[in-house]
Structure formats: structure tokens, C-alpha cells
Amino acid sequence: MAENCIQNNIRKLRFLHDEMTQQELARQVGVTRQTIVAIENAKYSPSLEVAFRIALVFGVPLEDVFSYGPVDDV
């Protein structure tokens, strides 16, 4: 059975938003840069509030930032 996890498109969204830095995203969301790094690398699952804040920064629906499903083969 395949393992499920939360996946995200934060790195891609940062690139599409004028190559926003992790520090700038963290500032706008109200978290540390280390938190953004951990979320991007799927080492940390954000709270629902932080997830919504990230989506709001990018102006996209939550499901455009995060998804839950089988782990992608890398």
C-alpha cells in the first residue's frame, strides 16, 4: 500500500511570484524562514491557519498550494 503525505507547490509558487524568497514568504505569513524551509521539504505539516495564510499570500485556493495523496516517486 502506498504511503500518503501532504505535498506542496510552495517552491513553484514562489518562483512564479517574482522569485519570492523564503524569507519574504515567511515574513508575509508570520512564521520563520526555517518553518517555510521545513514545509517546502515536507518535513513539517503546517497548521490549517498557516496553510491558509500561505495560500492568501499567493492569491490562490488552498488546493493549489497543498495536496494529500500518495508520495511522488522521485
Tab-separated table of C-alpha atoms in Angstrom, residues 9-42:
chain	number	residue	atom	x	y	z
A	9	ASN	CA	3.783	23.647	-4.581
A	10	ILE	CA	5.341	26.413	-2.498
A	11	ARG	CA	8.693	26.479	-4.296
A	12	LYS	CA	6.946	26.677	-7.677
A	13	LEU	CA	4.563	29.384	-6.444
A	14	ARG	CA	7.455	31.432	-5.049
A	15	PHE	CA	9.197	31.217	-8.426
A	16	LEU	CA	6.035	32.327	-10.242
A	17	HIS	CA	5.664	35.286	-7.860
A	18	ASP	CA	8.794	37.174	-8.919
A	19	GLU	CA	11.067	34.545	-7.379
A	20	MET	CA	9.878	35.414	-3.871
A	21	THR	CA	12.404	34.390	-1.238
A	22	GLN	CA	11.616	32.020	1.589
A	23	GLN	CA	12.324	34.915	3.968
A	24	GLU	CA	9.782	37.175	2.240
A	25	LEU	CA	7.123	34.474	2.276
A	26	ALA	CA	7.846	33.797	5.941
A	27	ARG	CA	7.510	37.497	6.757
A	28	GLN	CA	4.163	37.766	4.989
A	29	VAL	CA	2.833	34.581	6.581
A	30	GLY	CA	4.157	35.409	10.051
A	31	VAL	CA	6.461	32.435	10.549
A	32	THR	CA	10.220	31.877	10.442
A	33	ARG	CA	12.170	31.156	7.278
A	34	GLN	CA	13.079	27.796	8.822
A	35	THR	CA	9.369	26.951	9.014
A	36	ILE	CA	8.938	27.688	5.298
A	37	VAL	CA	12.007	25.539	4.516
A	38	ALA	CA	10.591	22.647	6.558
A	39	ILE	CA	7.155	22.925	4.918
A	40	GLU	CA	8.661	23.084	1.389
A	41	ASN	CA	10.753	19.990	2.106
A	42	ALA	CA	7.747	18.088	3.524
